[in-house]
PDB file of C-alpha atoms and ligand atoms in Angstrom:
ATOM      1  CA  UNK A  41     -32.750   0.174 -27.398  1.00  0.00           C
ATOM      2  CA  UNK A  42     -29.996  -0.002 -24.644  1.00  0.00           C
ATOM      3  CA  UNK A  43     -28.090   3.665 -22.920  1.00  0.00           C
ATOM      4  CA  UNK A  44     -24.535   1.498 -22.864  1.00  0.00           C
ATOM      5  CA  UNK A  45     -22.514   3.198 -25.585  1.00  0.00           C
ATOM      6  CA  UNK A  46     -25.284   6.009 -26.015  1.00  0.00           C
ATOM      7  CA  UNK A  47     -24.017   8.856 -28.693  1.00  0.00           C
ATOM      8  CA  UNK A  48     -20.486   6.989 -29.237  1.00  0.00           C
ATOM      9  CA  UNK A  49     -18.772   6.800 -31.944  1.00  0.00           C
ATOM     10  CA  UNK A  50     -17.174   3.166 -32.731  1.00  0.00           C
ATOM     11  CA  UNK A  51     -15.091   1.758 -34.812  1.00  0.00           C
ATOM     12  CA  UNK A  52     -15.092  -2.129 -35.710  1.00  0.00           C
ATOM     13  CA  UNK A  53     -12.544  -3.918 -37.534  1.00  0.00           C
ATOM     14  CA  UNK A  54     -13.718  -7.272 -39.185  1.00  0.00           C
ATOM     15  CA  UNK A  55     -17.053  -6.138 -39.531  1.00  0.00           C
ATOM     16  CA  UNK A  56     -18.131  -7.611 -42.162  1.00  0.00           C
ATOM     17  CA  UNK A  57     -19.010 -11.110 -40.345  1.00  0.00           C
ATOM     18  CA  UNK A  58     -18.973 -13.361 -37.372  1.00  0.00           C
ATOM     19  CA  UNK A  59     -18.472 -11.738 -34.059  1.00  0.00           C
ATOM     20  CA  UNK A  60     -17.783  -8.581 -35.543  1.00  0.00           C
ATOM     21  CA  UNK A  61     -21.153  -8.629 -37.723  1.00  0.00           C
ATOM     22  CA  UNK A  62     -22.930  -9.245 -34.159  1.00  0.00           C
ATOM     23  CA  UNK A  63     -20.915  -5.934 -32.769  1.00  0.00           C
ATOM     24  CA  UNK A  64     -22.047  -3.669 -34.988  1.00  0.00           C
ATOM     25  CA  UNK A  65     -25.698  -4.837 -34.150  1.00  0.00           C
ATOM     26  CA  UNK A  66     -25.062  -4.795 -30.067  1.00  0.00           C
ATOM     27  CA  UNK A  67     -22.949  -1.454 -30.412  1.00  0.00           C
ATOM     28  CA  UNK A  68     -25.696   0.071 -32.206  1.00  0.00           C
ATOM     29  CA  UNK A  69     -28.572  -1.172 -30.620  1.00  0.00           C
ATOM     30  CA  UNK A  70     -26.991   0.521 -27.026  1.00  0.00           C
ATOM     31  CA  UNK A  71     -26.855   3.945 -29.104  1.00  0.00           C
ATOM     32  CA  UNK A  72     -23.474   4.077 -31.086  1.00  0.00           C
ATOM     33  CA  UNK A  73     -22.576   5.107 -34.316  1.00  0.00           C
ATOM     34  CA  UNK A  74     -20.721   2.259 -35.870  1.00  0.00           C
ATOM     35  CA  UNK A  75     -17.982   2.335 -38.502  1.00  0.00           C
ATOM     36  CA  UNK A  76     -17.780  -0.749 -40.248  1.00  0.00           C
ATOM     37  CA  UNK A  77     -14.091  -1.760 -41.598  1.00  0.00           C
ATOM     38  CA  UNK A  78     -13.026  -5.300 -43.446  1.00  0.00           C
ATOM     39  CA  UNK A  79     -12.083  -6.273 -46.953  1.00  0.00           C
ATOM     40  CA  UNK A  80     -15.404  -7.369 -48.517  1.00  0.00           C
ATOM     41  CA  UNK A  81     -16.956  -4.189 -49.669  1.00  0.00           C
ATOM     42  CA  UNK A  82     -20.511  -6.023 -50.792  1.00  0.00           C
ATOM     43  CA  UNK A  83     -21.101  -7.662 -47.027  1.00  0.00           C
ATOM     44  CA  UNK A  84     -20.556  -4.273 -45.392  1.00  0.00           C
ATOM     45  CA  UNK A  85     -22.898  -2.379 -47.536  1.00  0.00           C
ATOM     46  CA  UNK A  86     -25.747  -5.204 -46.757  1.00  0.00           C
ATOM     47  CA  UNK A  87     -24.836  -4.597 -43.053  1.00  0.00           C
ATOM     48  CA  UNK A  88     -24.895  -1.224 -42.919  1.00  0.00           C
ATOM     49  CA  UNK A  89     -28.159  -0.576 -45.281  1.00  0.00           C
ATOM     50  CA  UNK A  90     -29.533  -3.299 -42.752  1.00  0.00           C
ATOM     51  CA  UNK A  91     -28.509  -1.697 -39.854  1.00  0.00           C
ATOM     52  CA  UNK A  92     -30.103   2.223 -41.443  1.00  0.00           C
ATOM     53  CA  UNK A  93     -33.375   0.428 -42.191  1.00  0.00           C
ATOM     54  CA  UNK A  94     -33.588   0.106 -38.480  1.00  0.00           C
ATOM     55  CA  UNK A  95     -32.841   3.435 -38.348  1.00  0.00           C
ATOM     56  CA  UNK A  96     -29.307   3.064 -36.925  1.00  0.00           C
ATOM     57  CA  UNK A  97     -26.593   5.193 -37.656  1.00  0.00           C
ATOM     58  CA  UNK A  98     -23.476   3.387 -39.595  1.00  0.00           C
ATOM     59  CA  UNK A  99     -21.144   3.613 -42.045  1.00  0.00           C
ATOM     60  CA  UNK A 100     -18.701   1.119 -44.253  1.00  0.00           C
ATOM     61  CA  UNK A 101     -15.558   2.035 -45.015  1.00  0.00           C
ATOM     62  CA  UNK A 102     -13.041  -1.232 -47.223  1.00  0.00           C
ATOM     63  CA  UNK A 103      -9.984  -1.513 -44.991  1.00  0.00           C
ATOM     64  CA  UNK A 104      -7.324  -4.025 -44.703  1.00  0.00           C
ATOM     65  CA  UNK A 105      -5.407  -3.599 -41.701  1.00  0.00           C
ATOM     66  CA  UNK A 106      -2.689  -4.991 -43.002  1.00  0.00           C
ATOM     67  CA  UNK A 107      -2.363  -1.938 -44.566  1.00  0.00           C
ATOM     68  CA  UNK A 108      -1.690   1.277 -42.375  1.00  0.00           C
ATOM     69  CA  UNK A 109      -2.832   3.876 -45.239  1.00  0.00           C
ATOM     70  CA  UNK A 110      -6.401   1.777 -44.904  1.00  0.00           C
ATOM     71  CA  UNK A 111      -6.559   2.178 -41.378  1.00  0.00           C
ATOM     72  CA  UNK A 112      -5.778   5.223 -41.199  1.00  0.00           C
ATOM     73  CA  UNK A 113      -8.427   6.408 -43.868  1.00  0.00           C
ATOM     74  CA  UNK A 114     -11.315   4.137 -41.661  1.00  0.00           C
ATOM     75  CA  UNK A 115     -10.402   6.636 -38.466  1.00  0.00           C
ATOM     76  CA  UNK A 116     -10.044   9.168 -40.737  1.00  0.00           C
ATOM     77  CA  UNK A 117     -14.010   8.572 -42.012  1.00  0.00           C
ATOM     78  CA  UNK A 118     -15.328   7.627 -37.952  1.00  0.00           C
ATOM     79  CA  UNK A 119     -14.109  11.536 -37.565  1.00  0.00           C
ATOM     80  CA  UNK A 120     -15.297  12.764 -41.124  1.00  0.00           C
ATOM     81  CA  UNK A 121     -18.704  11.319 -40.462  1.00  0.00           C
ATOM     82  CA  UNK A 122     -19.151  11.190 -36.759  1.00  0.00           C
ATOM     83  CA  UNK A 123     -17.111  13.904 -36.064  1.00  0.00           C
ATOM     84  CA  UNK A 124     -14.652  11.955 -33.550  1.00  0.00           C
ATOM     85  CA  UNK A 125     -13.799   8.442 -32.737  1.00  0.00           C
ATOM     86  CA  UNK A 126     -14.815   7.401 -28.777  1.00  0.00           C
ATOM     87  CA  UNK A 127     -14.137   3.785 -29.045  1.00  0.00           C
ATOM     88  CA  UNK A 128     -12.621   0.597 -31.771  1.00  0.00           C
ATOM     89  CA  UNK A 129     -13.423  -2.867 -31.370  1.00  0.00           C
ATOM     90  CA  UNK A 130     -10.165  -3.972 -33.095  1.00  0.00           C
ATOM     91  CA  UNK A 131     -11.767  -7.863 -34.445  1.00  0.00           C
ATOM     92  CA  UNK A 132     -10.210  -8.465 -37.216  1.00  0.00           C
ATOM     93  CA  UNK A 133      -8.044 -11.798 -37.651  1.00  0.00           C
ATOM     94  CA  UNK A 134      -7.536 -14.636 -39.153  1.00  0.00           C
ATOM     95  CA  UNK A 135      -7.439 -18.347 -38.146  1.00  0.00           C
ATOM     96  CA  UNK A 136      -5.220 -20.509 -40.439  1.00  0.00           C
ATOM     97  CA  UNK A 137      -4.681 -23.856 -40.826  1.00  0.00           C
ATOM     98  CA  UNK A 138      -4.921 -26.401 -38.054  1.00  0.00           C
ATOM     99  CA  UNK A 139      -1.518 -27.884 -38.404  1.00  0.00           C
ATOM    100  CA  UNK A 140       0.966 -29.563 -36.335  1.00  0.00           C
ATOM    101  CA  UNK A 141       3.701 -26.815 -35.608  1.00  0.00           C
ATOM    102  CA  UNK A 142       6.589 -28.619 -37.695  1.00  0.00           C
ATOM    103  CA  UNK A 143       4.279 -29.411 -40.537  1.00  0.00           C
ATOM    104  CA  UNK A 144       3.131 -25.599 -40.552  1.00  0.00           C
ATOM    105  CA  UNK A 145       3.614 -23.784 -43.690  1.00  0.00           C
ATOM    106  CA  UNK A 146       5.605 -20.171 -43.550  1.00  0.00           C
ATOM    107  CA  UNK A 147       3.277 -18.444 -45.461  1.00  0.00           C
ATOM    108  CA  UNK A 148       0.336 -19.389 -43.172  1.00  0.00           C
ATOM    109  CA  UNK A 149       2.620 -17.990 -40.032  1.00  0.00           C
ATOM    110  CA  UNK A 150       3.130 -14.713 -42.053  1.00  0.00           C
ATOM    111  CA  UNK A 151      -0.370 -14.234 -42.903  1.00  0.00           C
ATOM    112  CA  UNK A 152      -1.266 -14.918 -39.266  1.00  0.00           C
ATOM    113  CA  UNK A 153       1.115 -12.350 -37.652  1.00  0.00           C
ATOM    114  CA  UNK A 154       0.492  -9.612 -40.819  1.00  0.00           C
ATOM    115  CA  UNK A 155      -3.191  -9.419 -39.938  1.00  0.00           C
ATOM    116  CA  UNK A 156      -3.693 -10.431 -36.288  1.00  0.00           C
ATOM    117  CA  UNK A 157      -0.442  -8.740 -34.920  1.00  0.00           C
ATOM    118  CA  UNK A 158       0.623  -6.100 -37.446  1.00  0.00           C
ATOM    119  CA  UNK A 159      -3.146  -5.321 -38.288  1.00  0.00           C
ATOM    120  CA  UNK A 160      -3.553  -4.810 -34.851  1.00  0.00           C
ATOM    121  CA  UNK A 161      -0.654  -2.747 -34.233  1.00  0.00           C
ATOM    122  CA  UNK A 162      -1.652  -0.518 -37.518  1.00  0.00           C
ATOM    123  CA  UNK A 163      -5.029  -0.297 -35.928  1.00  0.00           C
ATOM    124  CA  UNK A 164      -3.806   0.858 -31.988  1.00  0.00           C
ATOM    125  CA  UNK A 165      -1.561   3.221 -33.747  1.00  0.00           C
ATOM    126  CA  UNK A 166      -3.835   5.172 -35.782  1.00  0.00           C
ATOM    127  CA  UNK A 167      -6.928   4.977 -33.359  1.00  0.00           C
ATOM    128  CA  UNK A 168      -4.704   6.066 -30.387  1.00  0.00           C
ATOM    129  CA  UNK A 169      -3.514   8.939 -32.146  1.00  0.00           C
ATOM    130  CA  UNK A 170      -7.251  10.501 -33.070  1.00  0.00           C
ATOM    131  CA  UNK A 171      -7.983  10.063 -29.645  1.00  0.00           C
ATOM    132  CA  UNK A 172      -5.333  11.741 -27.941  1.00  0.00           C
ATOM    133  CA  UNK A 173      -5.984  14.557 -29.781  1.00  0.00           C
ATOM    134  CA  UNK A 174      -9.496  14.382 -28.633  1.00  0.00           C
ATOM    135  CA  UNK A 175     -11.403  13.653 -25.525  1.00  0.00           C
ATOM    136  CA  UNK A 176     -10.011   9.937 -25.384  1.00  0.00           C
ATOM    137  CA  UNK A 177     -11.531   6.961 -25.526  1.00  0.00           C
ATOM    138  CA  UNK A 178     -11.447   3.360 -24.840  1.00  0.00           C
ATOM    139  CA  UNK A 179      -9.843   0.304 -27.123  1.00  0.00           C
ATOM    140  CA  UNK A 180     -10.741  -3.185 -26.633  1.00  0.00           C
ATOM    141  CA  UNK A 181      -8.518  -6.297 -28.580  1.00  0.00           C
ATOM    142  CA  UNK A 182      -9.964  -9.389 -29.541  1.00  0.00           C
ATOM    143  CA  UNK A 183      -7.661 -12.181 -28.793  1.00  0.00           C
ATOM    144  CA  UNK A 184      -8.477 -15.736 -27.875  1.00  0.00           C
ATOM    145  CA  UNK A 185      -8.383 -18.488 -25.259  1.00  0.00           C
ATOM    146  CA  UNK A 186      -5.714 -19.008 -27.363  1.00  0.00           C
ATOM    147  CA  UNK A 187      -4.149 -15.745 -26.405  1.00  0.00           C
ATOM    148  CA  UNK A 188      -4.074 -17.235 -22.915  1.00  0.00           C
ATOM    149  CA  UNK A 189      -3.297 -20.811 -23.136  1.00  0.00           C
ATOM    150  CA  UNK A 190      -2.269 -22.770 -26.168  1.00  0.00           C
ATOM    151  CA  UNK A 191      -4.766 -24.382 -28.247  1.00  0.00           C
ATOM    152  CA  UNK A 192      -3.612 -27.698 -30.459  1.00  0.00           C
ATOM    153  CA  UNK A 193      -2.002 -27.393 -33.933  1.00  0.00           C
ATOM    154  CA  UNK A 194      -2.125 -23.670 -33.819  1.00  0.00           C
ATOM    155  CA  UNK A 195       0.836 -22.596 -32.996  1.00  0.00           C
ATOM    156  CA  UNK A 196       1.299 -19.004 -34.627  1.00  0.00           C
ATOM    157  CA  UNK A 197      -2.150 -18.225 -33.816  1.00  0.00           C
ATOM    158  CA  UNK A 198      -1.670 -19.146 -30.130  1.00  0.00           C
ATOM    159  CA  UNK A 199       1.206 -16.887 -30.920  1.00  0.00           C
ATOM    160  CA  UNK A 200      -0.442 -14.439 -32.660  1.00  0.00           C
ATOM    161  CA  UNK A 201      -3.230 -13.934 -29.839  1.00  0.00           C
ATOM    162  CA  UNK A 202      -0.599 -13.710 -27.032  1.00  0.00           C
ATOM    163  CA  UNK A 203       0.763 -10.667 -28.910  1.00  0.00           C
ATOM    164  CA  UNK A 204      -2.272  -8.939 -28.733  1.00  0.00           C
ATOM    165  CA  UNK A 205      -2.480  -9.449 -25.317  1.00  0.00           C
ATOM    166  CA  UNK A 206       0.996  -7.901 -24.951  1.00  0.00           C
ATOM    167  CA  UNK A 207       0.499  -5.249 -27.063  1.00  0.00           C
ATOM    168  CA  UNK A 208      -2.975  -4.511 -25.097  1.00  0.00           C
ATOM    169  CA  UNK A 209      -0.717  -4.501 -22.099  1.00  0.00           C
ATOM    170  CA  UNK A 210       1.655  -2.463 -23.491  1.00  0.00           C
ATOM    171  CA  UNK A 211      -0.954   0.097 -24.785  1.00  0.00           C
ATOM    172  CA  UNK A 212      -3.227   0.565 -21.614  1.00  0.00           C
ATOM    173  CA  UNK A 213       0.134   0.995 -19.725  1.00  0.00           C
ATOM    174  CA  UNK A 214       1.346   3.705 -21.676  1.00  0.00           C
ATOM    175  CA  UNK A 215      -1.953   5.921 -22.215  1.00  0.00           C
ATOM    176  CA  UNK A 216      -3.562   5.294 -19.149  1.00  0.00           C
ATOM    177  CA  UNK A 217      -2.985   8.443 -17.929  1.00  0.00           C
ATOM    178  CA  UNK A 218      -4.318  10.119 -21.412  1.00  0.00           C
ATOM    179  CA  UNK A 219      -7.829   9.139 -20.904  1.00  0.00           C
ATOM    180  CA  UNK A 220      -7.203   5.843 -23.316  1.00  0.00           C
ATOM    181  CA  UNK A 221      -8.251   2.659 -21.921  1.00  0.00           C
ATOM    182  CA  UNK A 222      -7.177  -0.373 -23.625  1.00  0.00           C
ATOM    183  CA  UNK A 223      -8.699  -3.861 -22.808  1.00  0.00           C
ATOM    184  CA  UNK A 224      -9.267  -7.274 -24.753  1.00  0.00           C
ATOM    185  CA  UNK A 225     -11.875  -9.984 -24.640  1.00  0.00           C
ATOM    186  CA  UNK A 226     -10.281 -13.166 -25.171  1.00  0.00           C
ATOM    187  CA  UNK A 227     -13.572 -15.929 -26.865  1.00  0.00           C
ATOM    188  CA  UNK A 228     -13.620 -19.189 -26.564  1.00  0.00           C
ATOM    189  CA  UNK A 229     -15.100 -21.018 -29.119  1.00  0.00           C
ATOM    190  CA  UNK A 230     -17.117 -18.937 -31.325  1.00  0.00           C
ATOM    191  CA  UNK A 231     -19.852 -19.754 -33.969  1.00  0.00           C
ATOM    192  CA  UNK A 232     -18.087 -17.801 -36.618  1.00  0.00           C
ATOM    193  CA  UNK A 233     -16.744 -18.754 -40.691  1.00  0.00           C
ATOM    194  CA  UNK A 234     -13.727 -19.514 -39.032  1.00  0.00           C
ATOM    195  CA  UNK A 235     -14.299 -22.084 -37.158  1.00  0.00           C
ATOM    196  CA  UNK A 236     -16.877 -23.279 -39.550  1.00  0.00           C
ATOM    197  CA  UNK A 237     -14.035 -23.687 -42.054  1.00  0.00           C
ATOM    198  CA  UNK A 238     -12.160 -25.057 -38.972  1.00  0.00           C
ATOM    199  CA  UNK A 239     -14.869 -27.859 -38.271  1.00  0.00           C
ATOM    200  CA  UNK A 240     -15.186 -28.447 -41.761  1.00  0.00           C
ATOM    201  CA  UNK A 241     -11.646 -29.135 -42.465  1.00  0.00           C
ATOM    202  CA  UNK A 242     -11.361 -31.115 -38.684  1.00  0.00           C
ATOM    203  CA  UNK A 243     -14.018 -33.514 -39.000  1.00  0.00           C
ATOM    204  CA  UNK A 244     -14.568 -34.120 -35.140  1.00  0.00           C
ATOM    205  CA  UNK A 245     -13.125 -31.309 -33.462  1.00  0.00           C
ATOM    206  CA  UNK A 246     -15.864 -29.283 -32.628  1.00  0.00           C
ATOM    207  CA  UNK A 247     -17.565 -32.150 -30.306  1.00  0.00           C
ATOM    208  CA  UNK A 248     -13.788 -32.618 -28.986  1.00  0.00           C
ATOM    209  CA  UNK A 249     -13.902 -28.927 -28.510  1.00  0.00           C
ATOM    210  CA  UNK A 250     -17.091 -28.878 -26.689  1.00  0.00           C
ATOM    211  CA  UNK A 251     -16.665 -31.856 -24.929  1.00  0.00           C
ATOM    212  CA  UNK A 252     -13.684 -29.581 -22.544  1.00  0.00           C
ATOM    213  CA  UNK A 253     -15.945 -26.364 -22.176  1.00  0.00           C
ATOM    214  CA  UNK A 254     -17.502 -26.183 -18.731  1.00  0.00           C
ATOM    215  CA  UNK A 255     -20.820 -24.825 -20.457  1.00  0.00           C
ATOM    216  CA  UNK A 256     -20.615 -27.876 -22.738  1.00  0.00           C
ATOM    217  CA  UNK A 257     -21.689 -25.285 -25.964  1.00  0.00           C
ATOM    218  CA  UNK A 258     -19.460 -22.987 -27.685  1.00  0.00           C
ATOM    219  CA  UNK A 259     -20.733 -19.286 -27.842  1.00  0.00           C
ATOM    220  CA  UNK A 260     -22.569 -17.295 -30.021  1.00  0.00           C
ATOM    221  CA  UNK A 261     -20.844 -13.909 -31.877  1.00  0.00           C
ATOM    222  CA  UNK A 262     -23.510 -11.829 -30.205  1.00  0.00           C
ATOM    223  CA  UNK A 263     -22.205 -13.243 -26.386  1.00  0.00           C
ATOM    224  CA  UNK A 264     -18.407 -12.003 -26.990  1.00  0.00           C
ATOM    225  CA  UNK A 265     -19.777  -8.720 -28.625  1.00  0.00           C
ATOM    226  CA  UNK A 266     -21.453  -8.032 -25.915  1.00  0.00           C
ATOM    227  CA  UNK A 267     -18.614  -8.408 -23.384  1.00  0.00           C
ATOM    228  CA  UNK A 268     -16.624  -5.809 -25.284  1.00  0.00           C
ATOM    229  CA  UNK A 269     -19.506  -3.680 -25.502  1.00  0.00           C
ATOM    230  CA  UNK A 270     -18.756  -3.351 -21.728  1.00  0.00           C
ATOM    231  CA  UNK A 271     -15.828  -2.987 -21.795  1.00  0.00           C
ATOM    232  CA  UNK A 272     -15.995  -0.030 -24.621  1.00  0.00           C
ATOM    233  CA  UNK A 273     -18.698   1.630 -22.476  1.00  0.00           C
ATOM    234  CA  UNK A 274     -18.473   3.869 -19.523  1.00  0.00           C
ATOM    235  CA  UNK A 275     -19.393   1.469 -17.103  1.00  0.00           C
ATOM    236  CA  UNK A 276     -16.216  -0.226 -17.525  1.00  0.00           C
ATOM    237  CA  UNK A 277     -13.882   3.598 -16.490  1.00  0.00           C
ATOM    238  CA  UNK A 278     -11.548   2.155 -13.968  1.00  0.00           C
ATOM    239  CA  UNK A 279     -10.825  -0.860 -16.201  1.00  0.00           C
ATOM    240  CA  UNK A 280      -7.622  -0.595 -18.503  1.00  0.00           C
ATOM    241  CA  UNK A 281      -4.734  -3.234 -19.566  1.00  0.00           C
ATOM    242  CA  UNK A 282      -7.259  -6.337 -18.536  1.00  0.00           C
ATOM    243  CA  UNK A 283      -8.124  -9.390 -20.667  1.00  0.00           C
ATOM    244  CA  UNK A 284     -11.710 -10.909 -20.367  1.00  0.00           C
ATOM    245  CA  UNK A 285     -12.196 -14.178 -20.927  1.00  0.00           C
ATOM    246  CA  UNK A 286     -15.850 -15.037 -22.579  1.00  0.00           C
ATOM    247  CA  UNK A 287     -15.322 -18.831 -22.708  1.00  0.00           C
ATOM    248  CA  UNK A 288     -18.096 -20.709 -21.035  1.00  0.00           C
ATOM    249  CA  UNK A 289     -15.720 -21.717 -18.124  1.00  0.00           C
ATOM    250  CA  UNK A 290     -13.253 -23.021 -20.242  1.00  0.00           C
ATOM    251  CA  UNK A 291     -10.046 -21.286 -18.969  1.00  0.00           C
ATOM    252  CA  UNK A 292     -11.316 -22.017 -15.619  1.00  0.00           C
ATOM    253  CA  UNK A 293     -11.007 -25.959 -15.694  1.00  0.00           C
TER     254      UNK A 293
HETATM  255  P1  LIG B 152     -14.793 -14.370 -39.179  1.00  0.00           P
HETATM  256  O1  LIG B 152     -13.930 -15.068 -40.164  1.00  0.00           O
HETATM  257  O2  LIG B 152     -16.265 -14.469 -39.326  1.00  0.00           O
HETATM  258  O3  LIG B 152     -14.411 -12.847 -39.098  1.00  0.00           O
HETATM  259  C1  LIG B 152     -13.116 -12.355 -39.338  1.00  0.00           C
HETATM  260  C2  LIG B 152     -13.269 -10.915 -39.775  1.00  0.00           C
HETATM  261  O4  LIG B 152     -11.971 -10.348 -39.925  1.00  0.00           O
HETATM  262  C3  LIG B 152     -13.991 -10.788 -41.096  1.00  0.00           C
HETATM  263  O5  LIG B 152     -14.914  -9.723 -41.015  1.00  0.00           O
HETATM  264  C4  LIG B 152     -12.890 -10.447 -42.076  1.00  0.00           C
HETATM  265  O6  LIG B 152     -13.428  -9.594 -43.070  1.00  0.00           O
HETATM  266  C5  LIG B 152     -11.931  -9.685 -41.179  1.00  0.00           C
HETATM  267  N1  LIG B 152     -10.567  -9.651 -41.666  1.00  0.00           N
HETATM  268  C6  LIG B 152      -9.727 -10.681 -41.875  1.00  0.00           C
HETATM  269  N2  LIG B 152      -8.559 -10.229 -42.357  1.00  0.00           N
HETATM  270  C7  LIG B 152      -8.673  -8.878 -42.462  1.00  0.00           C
HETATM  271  C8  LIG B 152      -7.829  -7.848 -42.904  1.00  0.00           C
HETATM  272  N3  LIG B 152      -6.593  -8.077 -43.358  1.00  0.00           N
HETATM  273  N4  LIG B 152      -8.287  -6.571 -42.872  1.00  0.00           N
HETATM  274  C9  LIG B 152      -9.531  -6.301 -42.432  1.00  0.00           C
HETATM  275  N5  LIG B 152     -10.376  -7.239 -41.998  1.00  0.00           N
HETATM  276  C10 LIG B 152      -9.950  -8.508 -42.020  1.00  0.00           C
HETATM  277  O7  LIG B 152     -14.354 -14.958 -37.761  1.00  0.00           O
HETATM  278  P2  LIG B 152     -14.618 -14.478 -36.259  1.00  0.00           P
HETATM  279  O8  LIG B 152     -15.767 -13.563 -36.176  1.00  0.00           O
HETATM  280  O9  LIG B 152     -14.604 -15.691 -35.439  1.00  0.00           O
HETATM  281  O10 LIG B 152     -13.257 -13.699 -35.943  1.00  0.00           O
HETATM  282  C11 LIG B 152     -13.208 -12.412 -35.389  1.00  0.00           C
HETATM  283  C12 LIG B 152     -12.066 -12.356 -34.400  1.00  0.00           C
HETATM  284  O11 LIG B 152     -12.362 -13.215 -33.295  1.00  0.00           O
HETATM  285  C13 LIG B 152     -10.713 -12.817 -34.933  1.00  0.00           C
HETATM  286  O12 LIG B 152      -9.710 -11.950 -34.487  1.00  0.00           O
HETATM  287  C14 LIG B 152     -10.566 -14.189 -34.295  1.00  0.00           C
HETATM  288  O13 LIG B 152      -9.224 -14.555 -34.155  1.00  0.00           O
HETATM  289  C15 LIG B 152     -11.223 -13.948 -32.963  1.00  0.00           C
HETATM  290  N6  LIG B 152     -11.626 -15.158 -32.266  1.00  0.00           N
HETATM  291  C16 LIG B 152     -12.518 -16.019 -32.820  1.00  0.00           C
HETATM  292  C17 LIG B 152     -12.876 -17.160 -32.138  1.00  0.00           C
HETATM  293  C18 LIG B 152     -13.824 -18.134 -32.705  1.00  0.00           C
HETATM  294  O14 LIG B 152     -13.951 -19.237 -32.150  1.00  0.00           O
HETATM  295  N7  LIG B 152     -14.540 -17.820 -33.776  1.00  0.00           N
HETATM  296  C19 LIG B 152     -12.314 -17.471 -30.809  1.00  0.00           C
HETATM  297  C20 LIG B 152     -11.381 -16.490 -30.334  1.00  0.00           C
HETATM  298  C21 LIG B 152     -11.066 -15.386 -31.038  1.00  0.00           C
HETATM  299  P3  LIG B 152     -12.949  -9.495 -44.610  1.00  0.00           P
HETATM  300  O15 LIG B 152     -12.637 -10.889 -45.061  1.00  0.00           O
HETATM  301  O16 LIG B 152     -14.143  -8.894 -45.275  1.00  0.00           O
HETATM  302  O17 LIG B 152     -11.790  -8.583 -44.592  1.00  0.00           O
END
């Protein structure tokens, strides 16, 4: 068992699979107590009964961030149960289709920017506010490479991801002085059900994919949960407003 985020209390948003499945493991296993929010109650509660069978401490709690009552009742139970909130890995988000932008449906866009920009927003909101009335704490985003750079027949999740790095921007700028550091990790291509039911849908694209990432593999949940395990932890004080790329090399091509 690791000292990183020893005795912290964390909240993760889209816990209930891919890299934010492999957060709650890494966050615990370097001594936090996770809160586990997403939609699907049945996934959490295997996670979390997994994760006390190994003696960790965790909780579930159903949340769509959509919704600012939800996410406001998943702080609500870090502080309940944990008795404060230290640090969110704000994960949730959706991918969409992979659609030329002119072809691109509007209810895809709107489901896009209602969970990865206003679920974010909901989520920075209610975590912020818990921790300024505490002893602070630290925030990290997860955006994209797409956040970054534009990725093909994506456009409102390239988009999407850019606004999370501006409203990471925008946060860290304004708390920084409050003791709240706010930061995002920005994957490359992840192992994850989205891009499975990317790859599936794409017949070809992941070898395209791979075929432009330095590293020549795309990365495992586990390698961008890590990375904003850092970034959560103390080790990372005198970083705030940043954007950590964990993409094989890819932005740097
Ligand atoms: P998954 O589809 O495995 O995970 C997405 C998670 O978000 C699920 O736990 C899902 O849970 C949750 N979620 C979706 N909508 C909501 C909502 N409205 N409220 C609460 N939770 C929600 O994919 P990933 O692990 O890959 O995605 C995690 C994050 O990583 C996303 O923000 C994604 O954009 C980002 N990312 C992924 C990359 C990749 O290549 N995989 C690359 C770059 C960034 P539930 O359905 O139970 O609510």
């Amino acid at each position: 068992m690791g000292e990183l985020l020893r005795d912290k209390v964390i909240l993760i948003t889209g816990a209930s699979s891919g890299i934010g499945a492999a957060a709650a493991y890494v966050f615990a296993r370097e001594g936090a107590s996770v809160v586990l929010a997403a939609r699907r109650e049945e996934k959490l509660g295997v996670l979390v009964a997994e994760l006390n069978d190994k003696g960790f401490e965790a909780s579930a709690v159903v949340c769509d961030v959509t919704r600012a009552e939800d996410v406001r009742r998943a702080v609500a139970q870090a502080k309940e149960r944990f008795g404060r909130l230290d640090g969110a890995f704000n994960n949730a988000g959706v991918g969409g289709d992979r659609t030329p932008l002119h072809e691109m449906r509007e209810e895809v866009y709107d489901a896009i920017f209602e969970t990865n920009v206003r679920g974010m927003w909901n989520c920075l909101r209610a975590e912020i506010g818990v921790m300024l009335a505490g002893e602070g704490g630290a925030i990290v985003n997860n955006s994209s490479v797409g956040g970054l750079v534009s990725i093909p027949t994506a456009a409102p999740y390239v988009a999407s991801k850019h606004a999370v790095i501006g409203l990471t921007r925008a946060a860290a700028d304004e708390y920084a002085d409050q003791g709240v550091r706010v930061n995002a990790v920005a994957p490359g291509l992840t192992r994850s059900e989205i891009t499975a039911d990317w790859f599936a849908r794409n017949p070809g694209l992941e070898e395209t994919i791979k075929a432009g990432i330095p590293q020549g593999r795309t990365a495992a949940p586990t390698e961008v949960a890590e990375a904003a395990a850092w970034l959560l932890s103390d080790r990372a004080s005198y970083i705030t407003g940043t954007v950590l790329p964990v993409d094989g090399g890819y932005l740097n091509r």
